[in-house]
mmCIF file of C-alpha atoms in Angstrom:
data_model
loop_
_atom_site.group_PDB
_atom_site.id
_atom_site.type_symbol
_atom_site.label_atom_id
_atom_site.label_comp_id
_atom_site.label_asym_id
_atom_site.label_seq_id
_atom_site.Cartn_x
_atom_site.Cartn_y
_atom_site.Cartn_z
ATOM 1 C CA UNK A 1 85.160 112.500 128.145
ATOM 2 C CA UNK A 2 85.994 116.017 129.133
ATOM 3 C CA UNK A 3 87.510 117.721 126.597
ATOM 4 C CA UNK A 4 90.702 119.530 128.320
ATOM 5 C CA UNK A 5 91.707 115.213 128.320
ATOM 6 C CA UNK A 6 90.418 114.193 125.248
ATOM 7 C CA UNK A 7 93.830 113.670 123.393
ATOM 8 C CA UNK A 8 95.355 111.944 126.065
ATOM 9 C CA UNK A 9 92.629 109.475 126.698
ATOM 10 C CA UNK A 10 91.716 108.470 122.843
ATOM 11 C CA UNK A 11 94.953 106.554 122.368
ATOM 12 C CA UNK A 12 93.499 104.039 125.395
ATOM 13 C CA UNK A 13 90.122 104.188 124.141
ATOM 14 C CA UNK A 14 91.443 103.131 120.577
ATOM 15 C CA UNK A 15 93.619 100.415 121.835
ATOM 16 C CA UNK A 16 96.856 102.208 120.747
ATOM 17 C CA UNK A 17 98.189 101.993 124.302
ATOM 18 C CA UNK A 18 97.656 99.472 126.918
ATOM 19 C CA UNK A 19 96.361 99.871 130.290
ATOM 20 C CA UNK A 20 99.103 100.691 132.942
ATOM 21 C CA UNK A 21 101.947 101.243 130.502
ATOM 22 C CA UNK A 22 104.851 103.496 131.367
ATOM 23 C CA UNK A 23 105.742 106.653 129.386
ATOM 24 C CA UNK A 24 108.965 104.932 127.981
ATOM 25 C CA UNK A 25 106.895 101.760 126.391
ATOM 26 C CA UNK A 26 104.255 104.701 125.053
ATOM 27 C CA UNK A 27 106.584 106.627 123.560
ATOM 28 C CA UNK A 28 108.414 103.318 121.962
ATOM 29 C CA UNK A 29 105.182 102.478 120.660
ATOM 30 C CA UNK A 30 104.896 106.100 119.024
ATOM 31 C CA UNK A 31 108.245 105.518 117.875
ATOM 32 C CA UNK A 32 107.513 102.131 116.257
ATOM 33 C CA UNK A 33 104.270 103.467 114.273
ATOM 34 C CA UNK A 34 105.717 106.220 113.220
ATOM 35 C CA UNK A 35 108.336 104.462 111.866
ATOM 36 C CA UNK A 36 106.196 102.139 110.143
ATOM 37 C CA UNK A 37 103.709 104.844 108.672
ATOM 38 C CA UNK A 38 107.092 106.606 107.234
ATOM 39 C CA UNK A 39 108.152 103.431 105.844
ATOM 40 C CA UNK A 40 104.767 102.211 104.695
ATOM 41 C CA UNK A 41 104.221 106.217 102.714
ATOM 42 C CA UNK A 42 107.724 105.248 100.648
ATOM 43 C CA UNK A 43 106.778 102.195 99.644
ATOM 44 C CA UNK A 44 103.730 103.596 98.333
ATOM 45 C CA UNK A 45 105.242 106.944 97.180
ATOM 46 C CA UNK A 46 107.905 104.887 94.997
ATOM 47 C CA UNK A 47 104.843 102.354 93.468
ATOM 48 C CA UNK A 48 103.027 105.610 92.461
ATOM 49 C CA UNK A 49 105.903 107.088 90.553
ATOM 50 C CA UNK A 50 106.440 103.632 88.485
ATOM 51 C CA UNK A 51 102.897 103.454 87.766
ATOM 52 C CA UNK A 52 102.810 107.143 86.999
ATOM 53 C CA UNK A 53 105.732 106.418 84.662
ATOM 54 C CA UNK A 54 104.052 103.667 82.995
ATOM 55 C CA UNK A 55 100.843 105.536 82.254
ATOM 56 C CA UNK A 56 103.346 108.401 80.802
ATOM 57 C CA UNK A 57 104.993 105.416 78.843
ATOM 58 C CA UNK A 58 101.672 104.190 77.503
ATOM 59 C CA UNK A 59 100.100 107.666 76.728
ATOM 60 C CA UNK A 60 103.367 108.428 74.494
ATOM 61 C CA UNK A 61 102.931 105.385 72.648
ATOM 62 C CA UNK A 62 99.663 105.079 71.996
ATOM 63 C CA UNK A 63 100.251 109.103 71.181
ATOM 64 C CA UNK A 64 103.093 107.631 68.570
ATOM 65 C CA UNK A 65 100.322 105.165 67.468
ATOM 66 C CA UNK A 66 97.271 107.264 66.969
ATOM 67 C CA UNK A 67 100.334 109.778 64.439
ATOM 68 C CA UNK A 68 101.592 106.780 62.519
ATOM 69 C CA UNK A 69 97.790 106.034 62.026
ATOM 70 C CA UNK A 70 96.823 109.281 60.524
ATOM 71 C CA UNK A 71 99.728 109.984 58.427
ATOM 72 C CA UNK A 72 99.769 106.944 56.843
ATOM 73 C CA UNK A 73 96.768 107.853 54.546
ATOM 74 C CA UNK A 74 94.708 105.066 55.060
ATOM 75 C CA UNK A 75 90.741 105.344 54.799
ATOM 76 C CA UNK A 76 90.570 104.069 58.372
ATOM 77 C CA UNK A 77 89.950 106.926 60.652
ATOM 78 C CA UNK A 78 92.114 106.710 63.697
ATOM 79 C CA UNK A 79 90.993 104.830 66.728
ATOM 80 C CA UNK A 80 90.861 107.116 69.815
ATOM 81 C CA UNK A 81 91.853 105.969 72.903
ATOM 82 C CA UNK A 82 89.801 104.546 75.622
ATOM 83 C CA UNK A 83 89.528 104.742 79.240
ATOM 84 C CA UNK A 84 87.766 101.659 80.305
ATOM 85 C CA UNK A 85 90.249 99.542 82.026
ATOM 86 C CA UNK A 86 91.909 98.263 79.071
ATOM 87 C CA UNK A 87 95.389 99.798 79.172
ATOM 88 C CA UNK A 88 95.658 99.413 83.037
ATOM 89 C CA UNK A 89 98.531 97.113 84.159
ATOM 90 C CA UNK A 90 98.527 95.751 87.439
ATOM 91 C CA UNK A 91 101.649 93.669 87.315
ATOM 92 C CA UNK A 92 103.425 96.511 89.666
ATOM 93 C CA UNK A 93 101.547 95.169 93.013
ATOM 94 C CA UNK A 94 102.429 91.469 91.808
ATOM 95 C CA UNK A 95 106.467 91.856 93.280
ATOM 96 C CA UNK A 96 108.701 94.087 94.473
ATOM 97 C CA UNK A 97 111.194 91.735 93.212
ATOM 98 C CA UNK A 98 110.450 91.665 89.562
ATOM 99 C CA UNK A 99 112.664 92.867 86.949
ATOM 100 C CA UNK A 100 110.820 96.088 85.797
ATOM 101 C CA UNK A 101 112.909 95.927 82.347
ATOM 102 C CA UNK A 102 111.341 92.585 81.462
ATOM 103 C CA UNK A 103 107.730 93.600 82.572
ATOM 104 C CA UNK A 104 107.962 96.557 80.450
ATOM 105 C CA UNK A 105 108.610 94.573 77.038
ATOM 106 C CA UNK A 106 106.124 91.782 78.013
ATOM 107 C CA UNK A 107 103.769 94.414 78.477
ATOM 108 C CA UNK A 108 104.099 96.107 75.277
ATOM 109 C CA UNK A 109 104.462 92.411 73.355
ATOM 110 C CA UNK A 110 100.796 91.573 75.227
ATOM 111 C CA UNK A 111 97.392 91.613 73.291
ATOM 112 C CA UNK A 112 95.208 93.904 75.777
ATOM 113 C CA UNK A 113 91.838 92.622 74.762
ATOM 114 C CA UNK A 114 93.047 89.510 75.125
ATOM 115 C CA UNK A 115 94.962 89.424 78.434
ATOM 116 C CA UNK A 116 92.932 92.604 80.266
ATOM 117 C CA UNK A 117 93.004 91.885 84.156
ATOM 118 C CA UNK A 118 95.206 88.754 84.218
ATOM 119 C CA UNK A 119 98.385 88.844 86.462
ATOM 120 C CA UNK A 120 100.532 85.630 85.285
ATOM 121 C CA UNK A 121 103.287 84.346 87.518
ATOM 122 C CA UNK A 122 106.710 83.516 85.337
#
């Protein structure tokens, strides 16, 4: 493909266009997508900040945790945290039409080691 046409003939080649469309249904089709991208980026924009929030949540308490655990006196040393999965929640891709108050407390009542990678439908 000769360059100097190159960006004009990829959307063909890629099936983004159809053969023997008009400018108008191109440029409704551009349109559309882009549409749908910007849509599509803040959907995913506003699932990263609640899962960015949680992980703040989580770090705080088990933060609170790991204090109440050393100034208590006891001769168990404090546990330190772990990264292997255990604190991730994944009940955020479940629904958009959960109540994020309720999933909240039943995900600070949960056992981790217990209930690690489930997603249970009320």
């Amino acid at each position: 493909v000769n360059h100097e046409i190159r960006k004009e003939v990829w959307p063909y080649l890629l099936g983004h266009y159809q053969f023997g469309s008009t400018a108008e249904e191109r440029e409704e089709l551009d349109k559309s997508c882009r549409q749908n991208y910007e849509t599509t980026m803040s959907e995913w924009l506003a699932v990263e900040a609640i899962v960015r929030q949680r992980d703040k949540e989580m770090m705080a308490a088990n933060l609170a945790k790991l204090s109440s655990e050393s100034t208590s006196g006891g001769d168990v040393p404090p546990q330190t945290p772990t990264t292997g999965g255990q604190d991730l929640s994944n009940d955020v891709f479940v629904s958009l039409n959960s109540d994020d108050e309720d999933d909240e407390d039943d995900d600070e009542d949960e056992d981790d080691d217990h209930n690690e990678g489930l997603i249970v439908d009320d």
